[in-house]
Amino acid sequence: MSSKKPSEIPVNGISTPLSSKHTINRRQFMGATMAAFGGALVSGIPNISYAAKGGNGGGGGNGGGGGGSTSTRNPLFIPPVVSASNAALQAASSTVDVGGGSLSTALAYNGSMPGPTFVASLGDYASINFTNLLDEDTTVHWHGMIAPSYQDGLPFNPVAPGTSRVYEYPIIQRACMNWYHPHPHGHTASQVALGLAGGFLLRDNEELALNLPSGAYEVPLVIRDVELDNSNNIKYSGNSSGFMGSKFMVNGTLQPRLEVDSAIYRFRVLNGCNVRVWRIALSSGAPFTLIGTDGGLLETSTMVGTIEFSPGERLDLLIDFRGLPAGTTIMLQDLNEGWDLLEFAVTRQVNLGDTLPTGTLSTIETLANPVVERNFSFDGMRQINGKTYDMNAIEFQVPMGQTELWRFTTGGNAPHPIHIHGASYQVISRTGGRGNMVFPWERGWKDTVLLQDGETVEVLIRFDGYKGVYVMHCHRLEHEDNGMMLNFEVI
Ligand SMILES: [Cu+2]
């Protein structure tokens, strides 16, 4: 599935070029274990069985759970992990394994869906040579990254079919999970829905010092809905309102299953849908331990039973499987649709002595005292403040280093996930709609926040990165393509 060398493909979870003693111990431990298990979770190695196609919700199953299980779910794909220094990335029509050897055509980065998980650390220099092998313009936007305007993959800097360019920028921000996806004006929704997206993990010393679960115990989860045609190929069937698939995938796998040890796992979660808002919970009733959001770690962890998050938003979650006997299964569920998104199957009891973090995770500067207020109304399905996107217009200018209050409202047609490029922001209030509150998963540094009907959301923002033109837009991708987007310039 991937053009990467097998050595770059982790058995399970996210390997990282940085390591602490603790990390190495865990990885060695897991490596030995996985060898004993025959590497059943190695993604991209189809567990060949084409029988029993067409289960509910996610489609085909193959009975390939391993370990004597009768599960009809498919091993969760883990995208290859690649250093962002001197990397190559291609977007092309590809054939991908959507679970248990069932093949689909899709658009993919480096033949992998999701694309490779890039990893870089604060102070590194990302350099990614991108080639567009699609038959239309695309860009690669590094969602959440603080990058110069020309490196940000903006719609006015398209990469034509058959051409290449290098995206390069220093990593100047704290540890977090960003992601990358196309951002060409008018074609973002279809390209993303057809498969183009990938994770991008940033590391720093503050995060490393916490000794959070790593290696096989840190797993990305890109959760999205999907539509398949009669030949099992991924298709795009959106309209100007949006795209809602009738099935779901986690990391490109239909009906996925992840075998876990009785240990604490760290999940790096992305809502990769065009439109859908997920409301996740565990079937066991156990809470998630939320440790981070879009822009990295929270100040302290929070236990939460359900989390609602919209396209583009990320969650850094710990799930505690300690003490659970082998044979235990727990579903990660979406309460909005009643879908069992991912089955966790405890297959092995271990005693790592791992504990949930207590106390301070991170110190976050609190933005305060805005000197300018700006109001943005997200109206209909294509307008901000009564205007559709004009690629050649700069709607306003923002001085570097100035704290501002931006207020989002909507006249309807939500969900509108509001995403700003070029800086992270802090959500300070919500009124109306779901209530007068900022949810626990909206704390810390954010770059995307959900605006539902009837809501007004206020954020404080300060641009400290680069001068230049950036965009703000609705991350309901069809709304974005329709023109619910604007340019502004940091001066
Ligand atoms: Cu919208």
Short mmCIF file of C-alpha atoms and ligand atoms in Angstrom, two decimals:
data_model
loop_
_atom_site.label_atom_id
_atom_site.label_comp_id
_atom_site.label_asym_id
_atom_site.label_seq_id
_atom_site.Cartn_x
_atom_site.Cartn_y
_atom_site.Cartn_z
CA MET A 1 0.00 0.00 0.00
CA SER A 2 2.82 2.37 0.66
CA SER A 3 5.93 3.25 -1.19
CA LYS A 4 7.77 3.45 2.11
CA LYS A 5 10.26 0.88 3.21
CA PRO A 6 8.89 -1.74 5.54
CA SER A 7 11.28 -0.52 8.21
CA GLU A 8 9.34 2.73 8.29
CA ILE A 9 6.06 1.00 8.98
CA PRO A 10 5.44 0.47 12.66
CA VAL A 11 3.92 -2.77 13.76
CA ASN A 12 1.26 -0.79 15.51
CA GLY A 13 1.07 2.73 16.81
CA ILE A 14 3.29 5.68 16.19
CA SER A 15 7.03 5.37 16.34
CA THR A 16 8.92 8.56 16.79
CA PRO A 17 12.40 9.71 15.91
CA LEU A 18 12.74 11.08 19.41
CA SER A 19 12.90 8.63 22.23
CA SER A 20 13.28 8.52 25.94
CA LYS A 21 14.49 5.54 27.86
CA HIS A 22 10.90 4.78 28.74
CA THR A 23 9.88 4.88 25.09
CA ILE A 24 12.58 2.49 24.03
CA ASN A 25 11.66 0.03 26.74
CA ARG A 26 8.06 0.04 25.69
CA ARG A 27 8.88 -0.32 22.04
CA GLN A 28 11.27 -3.20 22.60
CA PHE A 29 8.69 -4.84 24.77
CA MET A 30 5.97 -4.50 22.18
CA GLY A 31 8.26 -5.52 19.35
CA ALA A 32 9.01 -8.83 21.02
CA THR A 33 5.36 -9.33 21.71
CA MET A 34 4.28 -8.60 18.19
CA ALA A 35 6.86 -11.00 16.83
CA ALA A 36 5.33 -13.67 19.01
CA PHE A 37 1.91 -12.83 17.67
CA GLY A 38 3.12 -13.05 14.12
CA GLY A 39 2.58 -9.34 13.51
CA ALA A 40 -1.13 -9.80 13.05
CA LEU A 41 -1.69 -6.09 13.25
CA VAL A 42 0.75 -5.11 10.56
CA SER A 43 -1.23 -2.84 8.35
CA GLY A 44 -1.04 -3.13 4.63
CA ILE A 45 -0.64 -6.88 4.79
CA PRO A 46 -4.06 -8.08 3.75
CA ASN A 47 -5.53 -10.83 5.80
CA ILE A 48 -6.79 -12.51 2.68
CA SER A 49 -10.42 -13.47 2.75
CA TYR A 50 -12.99 -12.12 0.41
CA ALA A 51 -15.88 -13.93 2.01
CA ALA A 52 -18.63 -12.39 4.08
CA LYS A 53 -18.71 -9.05 2.28
CA GLY A 54 -21.31 -6.53 3.19
CA GLY A 55 -21.72 -6.50 6.93
CA ASN A 56 -23.58 -3.60 8.37
CA GLY A 57 -22.26 -0.12 8.85
CA GLY A 58 -18.77 -0.50 7.57
CA GLY A 59 -19.17 -3.14 4.89
CA GLY A 60 -17.11 -6.27 4.52
CA GLY A 61 -15.65 -8.34 7.25
CA ASN A 62 -13.14 -11.11 7.02
CA GLY A 63 -13.09 -12.90 10.28
CA GLY A 64 -9.48 -11.88 10.61
CA GLY A 65 -9.32 -10.75 14.18
CA GLY A 66 -6.73 -13.32 15.09
CA GLY A 67 -6.06 -14.76 18.50
CA GLY A 68 -8.96 -17.16 18.26
CA SER A 69 -11.48 -14.33 18.13
CA THR A 70 -14.70 -14.69 16.23
CA SER A 71 -14.74 -10.99 15.42
CA THR A 72 -15.77 -10.09 11.91
CA ARG A 73 -13.99 -6.80 12.12
CA ASN A 74 -10.85 -5.79 10.28
CA PRO A 75 -7.45 -4.94 11.78
CA LEU A 76 -7.10 -1.18 12.10
CA PHE A 77 -4.71 0.27 9.53
CA ILE A 78 -1.88 2.32 10.99
CA PRO A 79 -0.41 4.70 8.38
CA PRO A 80 3.37 4.62 7.93
CA VAL A 81 5.27 7.11 10.06
CA VAL A 82 7.65 9.37 8.16
CA SER A 83 10.02 12.14 9.18
CA ALA A 84 8.95 15.48 7.71
CA SER A 85 12.56 16.36 6.91
CA ASN A 86 13.30 15.75 3.26
CA ALA A 87 10.13 13.78 2.57
CA ALA A 88 8.31 13.07 -0.68
CA LEU A 89 4.55 13.16 -1.04
CA GLN A 90 2.43 12.28 -4.06
CA ALA A 91 -1.30 12.65 -4.51
CA ALA A 92 -2.69 10.13 -6.99
CA SER A 93 -5.53 7.81 -7.74
CA SER A 94 -4.67 4.57 -5.98
CA THR A 95 -5.95 1.23 -4.87
CA VAL A 96 -6.20 0.91 -1.12
CA ASP A 97 -7.09 -1.86 1.31
CA VAL A 98 -10.18 -0.74 3.18
CA GLY A 99 -10.14 -3.71 5.49
CA GLY A 100 -9.18 -7.34 5.44
CA GLY A 101 -7.88 -7.24 1.89
CA SER A 102 -10.94 -5.61 0.40
CA LEU A 103 -9.67 -3.20 -2.25
CA SER A 104 -11.09 0.16 -3.29
CA THR A 105 -10.02 2.88 -5.63
CA ALA A 106 -9.46 6.17 -3.86
CA LEU A 107 -7.31 9.25 -3.97
CA ALA A 108 -4.32 8.69 -1.73
CA TYR A 109 -1.05 10.21 -0.62
CA ASN A 110 1.83 7.85 -1.34
CA GLY A 111 -0.69 5.10 -1.97
CA SER A 112 -1.78 5.16 1.65
CA MET A 113 -5.15 6.21 3.04
CA PRO A 114 -4.79 8.07 5.32
CA GLY A 115 -1.46 9.30 4.01
CA PRO A 116 1.76 8.81 5.96
CA THR A 117 1.83 10.30 9.44
CA PHE A 118 4.55 12.94 9.35
CA VAL A 119 6.55 13.52 12.51
CA ALA A 120 8.73 16.52 13.35
CA SER A 121 9.95 18.24 16.49
CA LEU A 122 10.10 21.83 17.59
CA GLY A 123 13.13 23.33 15.89
CA ASP A 124 13.14 20.89 12.97
CA TYR A 125 12.81 22.02 9.38
CA ALA A 126 10.02 20.36 7.43
CA SER A 127 10.72 19.88 3.73
CA ILE A 128 8.21 17.91 1.71
CA ASN A 129 8.53 17.56 -2.04
CA PHE A 130 4.97 17.29 -3.30
CA THR A 131 3.86 15.99 -6.70
CA ASN A 132 0.32 16.33 -7.98
CA LEU A 133 -0.59 13.24 -10.00
CA LEU A 134 -4.30 14.08 -9.93
CA ASP A 135 -6.09 15.35 -13.01
CA GLU A 136 -6.96 18.69 -11.41
CA ASP A 137 -5.35 21.40 -9.30
CA THR A 138 -4.67 20.66 -5.68
CA THR A 139 -2.66 22.06 -2.78
CA VAL A 140 -1.42 20.58 0.47
CA HIS A 141 -2.62 22.57 3.45
CA TRP A 142 -0.93 21.84 6.77
CA HIS A 143 -3.92 22.28 9.04
CA GLY A 144 -2.85 23.70 12.40
CA MET A 145 0.70 24.42 11.31
CA ILE A 146 2.17 27.88 11.75
CA ALA A 147 3.77 28.21 8.32
CA PRO A 148 4.48 31.12 5.97
CA SER A 149 1.58 31.94 3.68
CA TYR A 150 3.22 30.52 0.57
CA GLN A 151 3.90 27.25 2.41
CA ASP A 152 0.37 26.98 3.79
CA GLY A 153 -1.20 25.35 0.71
CA LEU A 154 -3.68 28.17 0.19
CA PRO A 155 -6.21 28.15 -2.67
CA PHE A 156 -4.43 30.95 -4.52
CA ASN A 157 -1.24 28.88 -4.72
CA PRO A 158 -2.44 25.80 -6.61
CA VAL A 159 -0.23 22.94 -7.75
CA ALA A 160 -1.18 22.07 -11.32
CA PRO A 161 -1.61 18.45 -12.45
CA GLY A 162 1.68 16.79 -13.26
CA THR A 163 3.76 19.37 -11.43
CA SER A 164 5.72 19.41 -8.18
CA ARG A 165 6.69 21.90 -5.55
CA VAL A 166 8.45 21.79 -2.21
CA TYR A 167 6.61 22.78 0.93
CA GLU A 168 9.16 23.83 3.53
CA TYR A 169 9.02 25.63 6.85
CA PRO A 170 10.61 25.52 10.28
CA ILE A 171 8.62 23.94 13.10
CA ILE A 172 8.07 26.86 15.47
CA GLN A 173 5.19 25.61 17.60
CA ARG A 174 4.56 23.30 20.53
CA ALA A 175 3.78 19.61 20.36
CA CYS A 176 0.38 18.82 18.88
CA MET A 177 -1.38 16.80 16.23
CA ASN A 178 -1.87 18.67 12.99
CA TRP A 179 -2.99 17.18 9.71
CA TYR A 180 -2.71 17.80 6.01
CA HIS A 181 -5.26 17.79 3.24
CA PRO A 182 -6.03 19.46 -0.11
CA HIS A 183 -7.23 23.06 -0.10
CA PRO A 184 -7.81 23.98 -3.79
CA HIS A 185 -10.71 26.34 -4.17
CA GLY A 186 -13.85 24.51 -5.27
CA HIS A 187 -12.38 21.01 -5.09
CA THR A 188 -11.44 20.52 -1.46
CA ALA A 189 -14.57 18.58 -0.50
CA SER A 190 -14.32 15.95 -3.21
CA GLN A 191 -10.56 15.45 -2.87
CA VAL A 192 -10.77 14.97 0.89
CA ALA A 193 -13.82 12.71 0.72
CA LEU A 194 -12.09 10.57 -1.90
CA GLY A 195 -9.26 9.93 0.53
CA LEU A 196 -6.66 12.71 0.69
CA ALA A 197 -5.75 13.40 4.31
CA GLY A 198 -2.98 12.51 6.74
CA GLY A 199 -1.75 13.21 10.24
CA PHE A 200 1.23 15.34 11.25
CA LEU A 201 2.58 14.98 14.77
CA LEU A 202 4.75 17.63 16.35
CA ARG A 203 6.91 16.79 19.37
CA ASP A 204 8.68 18.92 21.94
CA ASN A 205 10.58 18.41 25.18
CA GLU A 206 7.66 19.42 27.37
CA GLU A 207 5.62 16.56 25.96
CA LEU A 208 8.49 14.08 26.08
CA ALA A 209 9.12 14.80 29.76
CA LEU A 210 5.61 13.59 30.58
CA ASN A 211 6.45 10.06 29.44
CA LEU A 212 3.04 9.64 27.86
CA PRO A 213 2.21 6.32 26.20
CA SER A 214 4.33 6.04 23.09
CA GLY A 215 5.42 3.64 20.38
CA ALA A 216 2.82 0.92 20.09
CA TYR A 217 0.76 2.62 22.78
CA GLU A 218 0.24 5.82 20.80
CA VAL A 219 -2.21 5.40 17.94
CA PRO A 220 -3.64 7.90 15.45
CA LEU A 221 -7.36 7.63 14.76
CA VAL A 222 -8.64 9.45 11.68
CA ILE A 223 -12.40 9.00 11.88
CA ARG A 224 -14.54 9.81 8.85
CA ASP A 225 -17.66 8.78 7.02
CA VAL A 226 -17.49 7.35 3.53
CA GLU A 227 -19.63 6.25 0.60
CA LEU A 228 -18.84 3.22 -1.55
CA ASP A 229 -20.17 2.42 -5.00
CA ASN A 230 -21.39 -1.01 -6.11
CA SER A 231 -17.81 -2.06 -6.86
CA ASN A 232 -16.70 -1.11 -3.34
CA ASN A 233 -14.83 1.94 -4.62
CA ILE A 234 -14.84 5.16 -2.64
CA LYS A 235 -17.11 7.69 -4.25
CA TYR A 236 -18.00 11.31 -3.65
CA SER A 237 -21.68 12.07 -3.64
CA GLY A 238 -21.83 15.48 -2.01
CA ASN A 239 -23.88 18.48 -3.02
CA SER A 240 -23.69 22.15 -2.09
CA SER A 241 -25.02 21.36 1.37
CA GLY A 242 -22.40 18.75 2.09
CA PHE A 243 -21.39 15.13 2.00
CA MET A 244 -22.56 12.56 4.53
CA GLY A 245 -21.42 9.00 3.94
CA SER A 246 -23.57 6.07 5.01
CA LYS A 247 -20.56 4.15 6.34
CA PHE A 248 -17.56 5.05 8.45
CA MET A 249 -13.85 4.36 8.47
CA VAL A 250 -11.14 4.71 11.04
CA ASN A 251 -7.72 5.13 9.42
CA GLY A 252 -9.29 4.03 6.15
CA THR A 253 -10.45 0.71 7.61
CA LEU A 254 -14.10 -0.34 7.48
CA GLN A 255 -15.40 -2.01 10.65
CA PRO A 256 -12.04 -1.71 12.37
CA ARG A 257 -10.73 -3.55 15.38
CA LEU A 258 -7.62 -2.87 17.42
CA GLU A 259 -6.05 -5.44 19.68
CA VAL A 260 -4.78 -3.81 22.82
CA ASP A 261 -2.84 -4.74 25.93
CA SER A 262 -4.26 -4.09 29.38
CA ALA A 263 -2.46 -0.76 29.50
CA ILE A 264 -3.03 2.95 28.97
CA TYR A 265 -3.15 4.03 25.34
CA ARG A 266 -2.80 7.48 23.85
CA PHE A 267 -5.08 8.12 20.87
CA ARG A 268 -4.51 11.06 18.55
CA VAL A 269 -7.98 11.59 17.12
CA LEU A 270 -9.03 13.61 14.09
CA ASN A 271 -12.53 14.21 12.77
CA GLY A 272 -11.76 13.72 9.08
CA CYS A 273 -15.34 14.11 7.83
CA ASN A 274 -16.56 16.73 5.40
CA VAL A 275 -19.60 17.58 7.51
CA ARG A 276 -20.35 15.07 10.24
CA VAL A 277 -20.03 15.95 13.90
CA TRP A 278 -18.97 12.97 16.01
CA ARG A 279 -20.16 12.49 19.58
CA ILE A 280 -17.95 9.76 20.91
CA ALA A 281 -18.12 7.62 24.03
CA LEU A 282 -16.94 4.22 25.21
CA SER A 283 -19.43 1.34 25.41
CA SER A 284 -18.06 0.43 28.82
CA GLY A 285 -19.16 3.74 30.24
CA ALA A 286 -15.58 4.48 31.22
CA PRO A 287 -14.45 8.07 30.65
CA PHE A 288 -11.79 9.32 28.31
CA THR A 289 -8.88 11.15 29.86
CA LEU A 290 -8.61 14.23 27.69
CA ILE A 291 -5.08 15.63 27.69
CA GLY A 292 -4.97 17.82 24.61
CA THR A 293 -6.82 19.51 21.79
CA ASP A 294 -5.98 21.02 18.38
CA GLY A 295 -2.94 23.01 19.47
CA GLY A 296 -1.46 20.56 21.93
CA LEU A 297 -1.63 19.65 25.60
CA LEU A 298 -4.11 21.11 28.04
CA GLU A 299 -2.91 22.54 31.32
CA THR A 300 -4.34 19.54 33.15
CA SER A 301 -6.13 16.38 32.11
CA THR A 302 -9.91 16.10 32.32
CA MET A 303 -12.12 13.02 32.54
CA VAL A 304 -14.99 13.23 30.08
CA GLY A 305 -17.65 10.68 29.20
CA THR A 306 -18.67 12.02 25.81
CA ILE A 307 -16.95 14.39 23.42
CA GLU A 308 -18.54 16.19 20.49
CA PHE A 309 -16.15 17.35 17.80
CA SER A 310 -16.46 18.59 14.26
CA PRO A 311 -14.48 18.27 11.02
CA GLY A 312 -10.90 19.44 11.48
CA GLU A 313 -10.88 19.25 15.28
CA ARG A 314 -8.36 17.00 17.07
CA LEU A 315 -8.38 15.26 20.44
CA ASP A 316 -5.53 13.86 22.48
CA LEU A 317 -7.12 11.09 24.55
CA LEU A 318 -5.94 8.47 26.97
CA ILE A 319 -7.99 5.31 27.33
CA ASP A 320 -7.30 3.11 30.31
CA PHE A 321 -7.45 -0.60 29.61
CA ARG A 322 -5.49 -1.52 32.74
CA GLY A 323 -6.79 -4.45 34.71
CA LEU A 324 -9.13 -5.67 32.01
CA PRO A 325 -8.97 -9.41 31.38
CA ALA A 326 -8.05 -10.74 27.96
CA GLY A 327 -11.17 -11.21 25.92
CA THR A 328 -12.69 -7.91 26.98
CA THR A 329 -14.02 -5.83 24.11
CA ILE A 330 -14.98 -2.18 24.28
CA MET A 331 -16.49 -0.12 21.47
CA LEU A 332 -15.61 3.42 20.62
CA GLN A 333 -19.06 4.63 19.70
CA ASP A 334 -20.60 7.58 17.93
CA LEU A 335 -23.73 8.46 19.84
CA ASN A 336 -25.11 10.64 17.04
CA GLU A 337 -25.53 7.75 14.59
CA GLY A 338 -25.31 4.85 17.03
CA TRP A 339 -22.27 3.51 15.18
CA ASP A 340 -19.67 1.22 16.72
CA LEU A 341 -16.68 3.05 15.23
CA LEU A 342 -13.83 0.95 16.57
CA GLU A 343 -13.62 -2.22 18.61
CA PHE A 344 -10.87 -2.43 21.19
CA ALA A 345 -10.11 -6.04 22.01
CA VAL A 346 -7.95 -6.68 25.04
CA THR A 347 -5.82 -9.62 23.97
CA ARG A 348 -2.96 -9.58 26.42
CA GLN A 349 -2.51 -8.75 30.06
CA VAL A 350 0.54 -6.75 30.94
CA ASN A 351 1.64 -4.81 33.96
CA LEU A 352 3.65 -1.84 32.83
CA GLY A 353 3.17 0.19 35.98
CA ASP A 354 1.80 2.98 33.82
CA THR A 355 -0.37 5.63 35.42
CA LEU A 356 -2.68 8.38 34.25
CA PRO A 357 -1.03 11.78 34.44
CA THR A 358 -1.94 14.00 37.32
CA GLY A 359 -1.02 17.60 37.91
CA THR A 360 0.23 20.05 35.35
CA LEU A 361 0.66 18.82 31.79
CA SER A 362 1.57 22.12 30.25
CA THR A 363 1.67 25.84 30.91
CA ILE A 364 -0.52 27.83 28.56
CA GLU A 365 -0.33 31.57 28.24
CA THR A 366 -3.81 33.04 28.63
CA LEU A 367 -4.64 35.60 25.96
CA ALA A 368 -6.36 38.68 27.37
CA ASN A 369 -7.16 42.34 26.80
CA PRO A 370 -8.09 42.37 23.11
CA VAL A 371 -7.61 45.73 21.45
CA VAL A 372 -9.85 45.02 18.45
CA GLU A 373 -13.13 43.15 18.06
CA ARG A 374 -14.28 41.68 14.76
CA ASN A 375 -17.66 40.09 13.99
CA PHE A 376 -18.15 37.31 11.48
CA SER A 377 -21.56 35.99 10.53
CA PHE A 378 -21.61 32.63 8.76
CA ASP A 379 -24.71 32.84 6.64
CA GLY A 380 -26.48 30.39 4.43
CA MET A 381 -24.12 27.90 2.85
CA ARG A 382 -21.64 30.19 1.13
CA GLN A 383 -21.21 33.56 2.83
CA ILE A 384 -19.32 35.29 5.61
CA ASN A 385 -20.73 38.72 6.43
CA GLY A 386 -22.77 38.63 3.24
CA LYS A 387 -19.85 37.90 0.89
CA THR A 388 -18.65 34.80 -0.88
CA TYR A 389 -14.93 34.10 -1.21
CA ASP A 390 -12.99 36.44 -3.47
CA MET A 391 -9.55 34.95 -3.97
CA ASN A 392 -8.14 38.33 -4.98
CA ALA A 393 -9.56 40.40 -2.13
CA ILE A 394 -8.06 41.03 1.29
CA GLU A 395 -10.97 41.68 3.60
CA PHE A 396 -9.03 43.10 6.55
CA GLN A 397 -5.57 43.40 8.03
CA VAL A 398 -4.34 42.19 11.41
CA PRO A 399 -1.18 43.56 13.02
CA MET A 400 1.31 40.93 14.15
CA GLY A 401 1.40 40.44 17.90
CA GLN A 402 -1.94 42.14 18.56
CA THR A 403 -4.54 40.30 20.62
CA GLU A 404 -8.00 40.50 19.04
CA LEU A 405 -11.45 39.18 19.87
CA TRP A 406 -13.18 37.47 16.96
CA ARG A 407 -16.89 36.74 17.37
CA PHE A 408 -18.60 34.08 15.24
CA THR A 409 -22.35 33.93 14.73
CA THR A 410 -24.58 32.11 12.29
CA GLY A 411 -28.00 32.58 10.75
CA GLY A 412 -28.40 28.82 10.33
CA ASN A 413 -27.28 25.87 8.21
CA ALA A 414 -24.87 24.64 10.88
CA PRO A 415 -22.70 22.80 11.70
CA HIS A 416 -20.09 25.38 10.78
CA PRO A 417 -16.65 24.40 12.09
CA ILE A 418 -14.73 27.69 12.02
CA HIS A 419 -11.08 27.31 11.07
CA ILE A 420 -8.43 30.03 10.99
CA HIS A 421 -5.04 29.68 9.33
CA GLY A 422 -1.84 31.27 10.57
CA ALA A 423 -2.45 31.21 14.33
CA SER A 424 -4.10 29.25 17.10
CA TYR A 425 -6.76 30.86 19.23
CA GLN A 426 -8.44 30.44 22.62
CA VAL A 427 -12.20 29.95 22.89
CA ILE A 428 -13.48 32.25 25.63
CA SER A 429 -17.27 31.95 25.38
CA ARG A 430 -20.28 30.39 23.75
CA THR A 431 -23.81 31.69 24.12
CA GLY A 432 -27.04 30.26 22.74
CA GLY A 433 -27.40 26.94 20.97
CA ARG A 434 -25.92 24.14 23.04
CA GLY A 435 -25.63 26.41 26.05
CA ASN A 436 -23.50 29.08 27.59
CA MET A 437 -20.32 27.11 27.92
CA VAL A 438 -16.93 26.29 26.60
CA PHE A 439 -16.62 22.53 26.51
CA PRO A 440 -13.56 20.79 28.02
CA TRP A 441 -12.39 19.79 24.53
CA GLU A 442 -12.46 23.44 23.44
CA ARG A 443 -9.87 24.56 25.97
CA GLY A 444 -6.20 25.11 25.29
CA TRP A 445 -5.05 26.24 21.85
CA LYS A 446 -7.57 25.70 19.07
CA ASP A 447 -7.69 26.33 15.34
CA THR A 448 -11.16 24.91 14.63
CA VAL A 449 -14.28 25.41 16.73
CA LEU A 450 -17.82 24.17 16.19
CA LEU A 451 -20.49 26.81 15.66
CA GLN A 452 -23.97 25.28 15.85
CA ASP A 453 -27.25 26.98 15.01
CA GLY A 454 -28.15 29.74 17.41
CA GLU A 455 -24.64 30.01 18.81
CA THR A 456 -22.26 32.88 19.21
CA VAL A 457 -18.67 31.85 19.90
CA GLU A 458 -15.91 34.27 20.89
CA VAL A 459 -12.22 33.56 20.55
CA LEU A 460 -9.07 35.49 21.37
CA ILE A 461 -6.41 35.33 18.71
CA ARG A 462 -2.92 36.73 18.23
CA PHE A 463 -0.74 36.21 15.18
CA ASP A 464 2.86 35.64 16.26
CA GLY A 465 4.11 33.59 13.33
CA TYR A 466 4.34 35.26 9.95
CA LYS A 467 3.11 38.25 8.05
CA GLY A 468 1.17 37.46 4.93
CA VAL A 469 -2.23 36.47 3.57
CA TYR A 470 -4.17 33.70 5.28
CA VAL A 471 -7.77 32.50 5.23
CA MET A 472 -10.62 31.93 7.63
CA HIS A 473 -13.35 29.57 6.54
CA CYS A 474 -16.03 27.09 7.41
CA HIS A 475 -14.52 23.60 7.58
CA ARG A 476 -17.74 22.02 6.40
CA LEU A 477 -15.90 21.43 3.19
CA GLU A 478 -18.77 22.04 0.80
CA HIS A 479 -19.45 25.37 2.50
CA GLU A 480 -15.78 26.20 2.02
CA ASP A 481 -15.93 25.23 -1.65
CA ASN A 482 -19.11 27.29 -2.03
CA GLY A 483 -17.24 30.34 -0.82
CA MET A 484 -17.72 30.51 2.95
CA MET A 485 -14.15 31.74 3.24
CA LEU A 486 -12.25 35.00 3.27
CA ASN A 487 -8.69 36.27 2.94
CA PHE A 488 -7.07 38.47 5.57
CA GLU A 489 -3.54 39.76 5.85
CA VAL A 490 -1.23 39.72 8.84
CA ILE A 491 0.85 42.91 8.67
CU CU B 1 -20.48 26.29 7.14
#
